[in-house]
Structures are given as C-alpha cells and as structure tokens.
Amino acid sequence: KAGVTQTPRYLIKTRGQQVTLSCSPISGHRSVSWYQQTPGQGLQFLFEYFSETQRNKGNFPGRFSGRQFSNSRSEMNVSTLELGDSALYLCASSLDSRTSYEQYFGPGTRLTVT
Amino acid sequence: AQTVTQSQPEMSVQEAETVTLSCTYDTSESDYYLFWYKQPPSRQMILVIRQEAYKQQNATENRFSVNFQKAAKSFSLKISDSQLGDAAMYFCAYIGNAGNMLTFGGGTRLMVKP
C-alpha cells in the first residue's frame, strides 16, 4: 500500500497570506489527523477528521481550519499567516478501529512564513 | 489533560550496545495506548512500537522492546544491538479516551557512535 502523502513538501509564504496544505491517507484509512511541529512547542495536535467531520480539535486559533473529502483526503488551511506559523505540518492517517489506534505519518509540509 | 514527559533530551550509545529511553506520563484514564515513534533526519515519522494499557505483557518488535509499568506510569524503550540507522529523534506518545489525538513527549535525540 502507498503511504501517507502530503503536498506540497515545502512552502514559503509572507505574513498575512493564507495557505492550504493537502494530505492523502493510506487507502482504507478514514481518520486523518494534523499536527504542528516546531522547535519551541514540539509536536502539537491541530485537529482530526473522520468521515468528513471534525471529531477533535486542539488548542489553536480559528485561523487554522481543515476539511475532509468523501475519499478521505484532507486539507488544512491557515489564514492571515503569522511568523509563528512557520513549522513542519504533519498529517497522519489511521483505520480508527477500536482494535488499533496506530497512526501513520506523512513526510510533512515545511511552511516558512517571512 | 494528559501529559507525556521525556526527561532525556539527548542520549548516545555505541554501535552494537543497548540503550534505554525513558518516558513517563500522567493520566487518570485506565484504558489507553502508548507508542514510540522515530523521526530520522529525513523527517518521516515512523511507528516503532505500541503498547495497550490493558496488556500486562511488554511489547517487542525485533530489537525494540518496552518496559511498561502501569502503576508507575512509565513506558521506556530499549534498543538492543544499536545500529547507525537507529540515530534519530524518538518520541513517546499517548492516546486515550478522547479519541484519535496523540499527545507527544518532547523527544529524545539518540546518537549512535560507530
């Protein structure tokens, strides 16, 4: 099976712009979660989508949003970018079965805000 | 809220030797999952091993094994016969009843000396 894919891999934006990141989960996986990784804050949970519905949300401002499509692909959007949004954004997919909560990660999108 | 703590920011080990990475967590839940993830310099997060809280037997995956002490809320990772390819950041992570959202520790950077 193909792994989790994320596009683009690298992105440079300026303050005030918005950005959309994309994630394609492993075939058959219905849950997609997003994480932000920074040197200062470490790995932090952004949100999780399952069957096109946001099921969980982390402690991030409303500028961070996401959605999931019927084929389980997910996008996250950050509006009005700030310098502090520079980070590696990781997407993870899982089956979401009660027998397994294993999450498999994509390579990430490196976002730089200037 | 659950917290995960990795008290060793950096560790080093000689090739072919054994090293143990520490992780403690705090939770009031009785049913949860614990994971160790590896993030090499290429940035792709890889699942190393998982442990279900209800299982008393420690998980093992080839050279990787855990020491799960539920009462002490401790979850350490032992790497036997260390190889150069084991050099990476290692993250301990927790999933509980809130659903598919991982809570990560701050990570331990493992260096392997030839």
Coordinates of C-alpha atoms in Angstrom, one line a residue:
Chain A
K1 CA 0.0 0.0 0.0
A2 CA 1.1 3.5 -0.7
G3 CA 1.9 5.6 2.4
V4 CA 0.5 8.9 3.5
T5 CA 1.3 11.6 1.0
Q6 CA 1.5 15.4 1.7
T7 CA 1.7 18.2 -0.8
P8 CA 3.5 20.5 -1.2
R9 CA 6.6 19.4 0.7
Y10 CA 7.9 22.9 1.0
L11 CA 6.2 26.3 1.0
I12 CA 7.3 29.9 1.5
K13 CA 4.6 32.5 2.3
T14 CA 4.6 36.0 3.6
R15 CA 2.8 37.3 6.6
G16 CA -0.9 37.9 6.0
Q17 CA -1.3 35.4 3.2
Q18 CA -3.2 32.2 3.5
V19 CA -2.1 28.7 2.7
T20 CA -3.7 25.3 2.0
L21 CA -1.9 22.0 2.7
S22 CA -3.1 18.7 1.4
C23 CA -2.9 15.1 2.8
S24 CA -3.9 11.8 1.1
P25 CA -4.2 9.0 3.7
I26 CA -3.3 5.3 3.3
S27 CA -6.0 3.6 1.3
G28 CA -8.8 2.4 3.6
H29 CA -7.9 4.7 6.4
R30 CA -10.8 7.0 7.3
S31 CA -9.3 9.1 10.0
V32 CA -6.9 11.9 9.3
S33 CA -5.1 14.0 12.0
W34 CA -2.9 17.1 11.6
Y35 CA 0.0 18.1 13.9
Q36 CA 2.2 21.1 14.0
Q37 CA 5.9 20.6 14.9
T38 CA 8.1 23.5 16.0
P39 CA 11.4 23.5 17.9
G40 CA 9.9 25.5 20.7
Q41 CA 6.5 23.9 21.2
G42 CA 7.3 20.4 19.9
L43 CA 4.5 18.3 18.4
Q44 CA 1.0 19.6 18.9
F45 CA -2.3 18.2 17.8
L46 CA -4.3 20.5 15.5
F47 CA -7.4 18.5 14.6
E48 CA -8.8 15.2 13.4
Y49 CA -11.3 14.4 10.7
F50 CA -13.3 11.2 10.3
S51 CA -16.0 10.7 7.7
E52 CA -15.8 14.3 6.6
T53 CA -16.5 15.5 10.2
Q54 CA -14.1 17.2 12.6
R55 CA -14.0 15.0 15.6
N56 CA -11.3 16.5 17.7
K57 CA -9.7 19.9 17.8
G58 CA -6.5 21.1 19.5
N59 CA -5.9 24.4 21.1
F60 CA -5.2 26.5 18.1
P61 CA -6.8 29.8 16.9
G62 CA -9.6 29.8 14.4
R63 CA -7.2 30.8 11.7
F64 CA -6.4 27.1 11.5
S65 CA -9.1 25.1 9.8
G66 CA -9.5 21.9 7.9
R67 CA -11.8 19.7 6.0
Q68 CA -12.1 16.1 4.7
F69 CA -13.5 14.9 1.5
S70 CA -15.5 11.8 0.7
N71 CA -12.4 10.0 -0.4
S72 CA -10.8 10.7 3.0
R73 CA -8.3 13.2 1.6
S74 CA -7.9 16.1 3.8
E75 CA -6.8 19.7 3.6
M76 CA -5.8 22.2 6.2
N77 CA -5.9 26.0 5.8
V78 CA -4.2 28.7 7.7
S79 CA -5.4 32.2 7.1
T80 CA -3.7 35.5 7.9
L81 CA -0.3 33.8 8.3
E82 CA 2.0 34.9 11.2
L83 CA 5.7 34.4 11.6
G84 CA 5.0 31.9 14.4
D85 CA 3.1 29.7 12.0
S86 CA 6.4 28.6 10.5
A87 CA 6.6 24.9 11.2
L88 CA 6.5 21.4 9.9
Y89 CA 2.9 20.3 9.4
L90 CA 2.4 16.6 9.7
C91 CA -0.6 14.6 8.6
A92 CA -1.3 11.1 10.0
S93 CA -3.9 8.6 9.0
S94 CA -5.4 5.6 10.8
L95 CA -8.1 3.0 10.4
D96 CA -9.9 4.2 13.5
S97 CA -10.8 0.8 14.7
R98 CA -11.3 0.1 18.4
T99 CA -8.6 -2.6 18.0
S100 CA -6.0 -0.2 16.7
Y101 CA -5.2 3.5 17.2
E102 CA -1.9 3.3 15.2
Q103 CA -1.3 6.5 13.3
Y104 CA 0.9 6.6 10.2
F105 CA 2.5 9.8 9.3
G106 CA 3.3 11.5 6.0
P107 CA 6.6 13.3 5.3
G108 CA 5.2 16.6 6.3
T109 CA 5.0 20.1 4.7
R110 CA 7.6 22.6 5.8
L111 CA 6.0 26.0 5.9
T112 CA 8.2 29.1 6.2
V113 CA 6.5 32.5 6.8
T114 CA 8.5 35.6 6.1
Chain B
A1 CA -5.3 16.7 30.5
Q2 CA -2.7 14.0 29.8
T3 CA 0.9 14.9 29.7
V4 CA 3.9 12.9 28.5
T5 CA 7.5 13.6 29.7
Q6 CA 10.8 12.5 28.2
S7 CA 13.5 13.6 30.7
Q8 CA 16.4 12.8 28.4
P9 CA 16.8 15.4 25.7
E10 CA 19.9 13.6 24.3
M11 CA 21.3 10.1 24.6
S12 CA 24.3 8.4 22.9
V13 CA 25.1 4.8 22.5
Q14 CA 28.0 2.8 21.0
E15 CA 27.1 0.7 18.0
A16 CA 26.0 -2.8 18.9
E17 CA 25.3 -1.8 22.5
T18 CA 21.9 -1.4 24.3
V19 CA 20.3 1.8 25.2
T20 CA 17.1 2.7 27.1
L21 CA 15.0 5.8 26.5
S22 CA 12.7 6.9 29.3
C23 CA 9.1 8.2 29.2
T24 CA 6.6 8.9 31.9
Y25 CA 3.0 10.0 31.5
D26 CA 0.2 11.4 33.6
T27 CA -3.4 10.3 33.1
S28 CA -6.5 9.4 35.1
E29 CA -7.7 7.1 32.4
S30 CA -7.5 3.3 32.7
D31 CA -7.7 2.5 29.0
Y32 CA -5.2 4.0 26.7
Y33 CA -2.4 3.2 24.2
L34 CA 1.2 4.2 24.3
F35 CA 3.6 4.5 21.3
W36 CA 7.2 5.1 20.5
Y37 CA 7.8 7.0 17.2
K38 CA 11.1 7.5 15.5
Q39 CA 11.9 10.6 13.4
P40 CA 15.1 10.4 11.4
P41 CA 16.8 13.4 9.9
S42 CA 14.6 12.9 6.8
R43 CA 11.7 13.9 9.0
Q44 CA 9.4 11.0 8.2
M45 CA 7.8 9.9 11.5
I46 CA 7.9 6.1 11.8
L47 CA 5.9 4.0 14.3
V48 CA 8.4 1.8 16.3
I49 CA 6.2 0.0 18.8
R50 CA 2.9 0.2 20.6
Q51 CA 1.5 -0.9 23.9
E52 CA -2.1 -1.3 25.0
A53 CA -2.6 -0.4 28.7
Y54 CA -4.7 -3.4 29.4
K55 CA -2.0 -5.8 28.4
Q56 CA 0.5 -6.7 31.1
Q57 CA 3.0 -8.3 28.6
N58 CA 5.6 -5.9 27.3
A59 CA 5.6 -5.3 23.6
T60 CA 8.5 -6.4 21.5
E61 CA 9.4 -5.7 17.9
N62 CA 12.7 -7.2 16.8
R63 CA 15.5 -5.2 18.5
F64 CA 13.0 -2.9 20.1
S65 CA 11.2 -3.6 23.4
V66 CA 9.3 -1.7 26.0
N67 CA 9.2 -1.8 29.8
F68 CA 5.6 -0.8 30.6
Q69 CA 5.0 -0.1 34.3
K70 CA 1.3 1.0 34.5
A71 CA 1.3 1.8 38.2
A72 CA 4.3 3.9 37.9
K73 CA 3.1 5.4 34.6
S74 CA 6.4 4.6 33.0
F75 CA 7.0 3.5 29.4
S76 CA 10.6 3.1 28.5
L77 CA 12.0 1.9 25.1
K78 CA 15.0 -0.5 25.0
I79 CA 17.0 -0.7 21.8
S80 CA 19.3 -3.7 21.6
D81 CA 22.3 -4.2 19.3
S82 CA 22.1 -0.5 18.3
Q83 CA 22.8 0.3 14.6
L84 CA 23.8 3.6 12.9
G85 CA 20.4 3.7 11.3
D86 CA 18.8 4.0 14.8
A87 CA 20.1 7.6 15.1
A88 CA 17.0 9.8 15.2
M89 CA 14.6 11.7 17.5
Y90 CA 12.4 9.4 19.4
F91 CA 9.0 10.5 20.6
C92 CA 6.9 8.8 23.3
A93 CA 3.1 9.3 22.6
Y94 CA -0.2 8.7 24.3
I95 CA -3.8 8.1 23.0
G96 CA -6.6 7.9 25.5
N97 CA -10.4 8.0 25.6
A98 CA -10.6 11.4 23.9
G99 CA -10.0 9.7 20.6
N100 CA -7.6 9.8 17.8
M101 CA -5.3 12.6 19.1
L102 CA -1.7 11.8 20.1
T103 CA -0.1 13.6 23.0
F104 CA 3.7 13.6 22.5
G105 CA 6.6 14.0 24.8
G106 CA 9.4 16.5 24.0
G107 CA 11.5 13.8 22.3
T108 CA 15.0 12.3 22.9
R109 CA 17.7 12.7 20.3
L110 CA 19.6 9.4 20.1
M111 CA 23.1 9.4 18.7
V112 CA 24.9 6.2 17.7
K113 CA 28.6 6.2 17.7
P114 CA 30.5 3.8 15.3

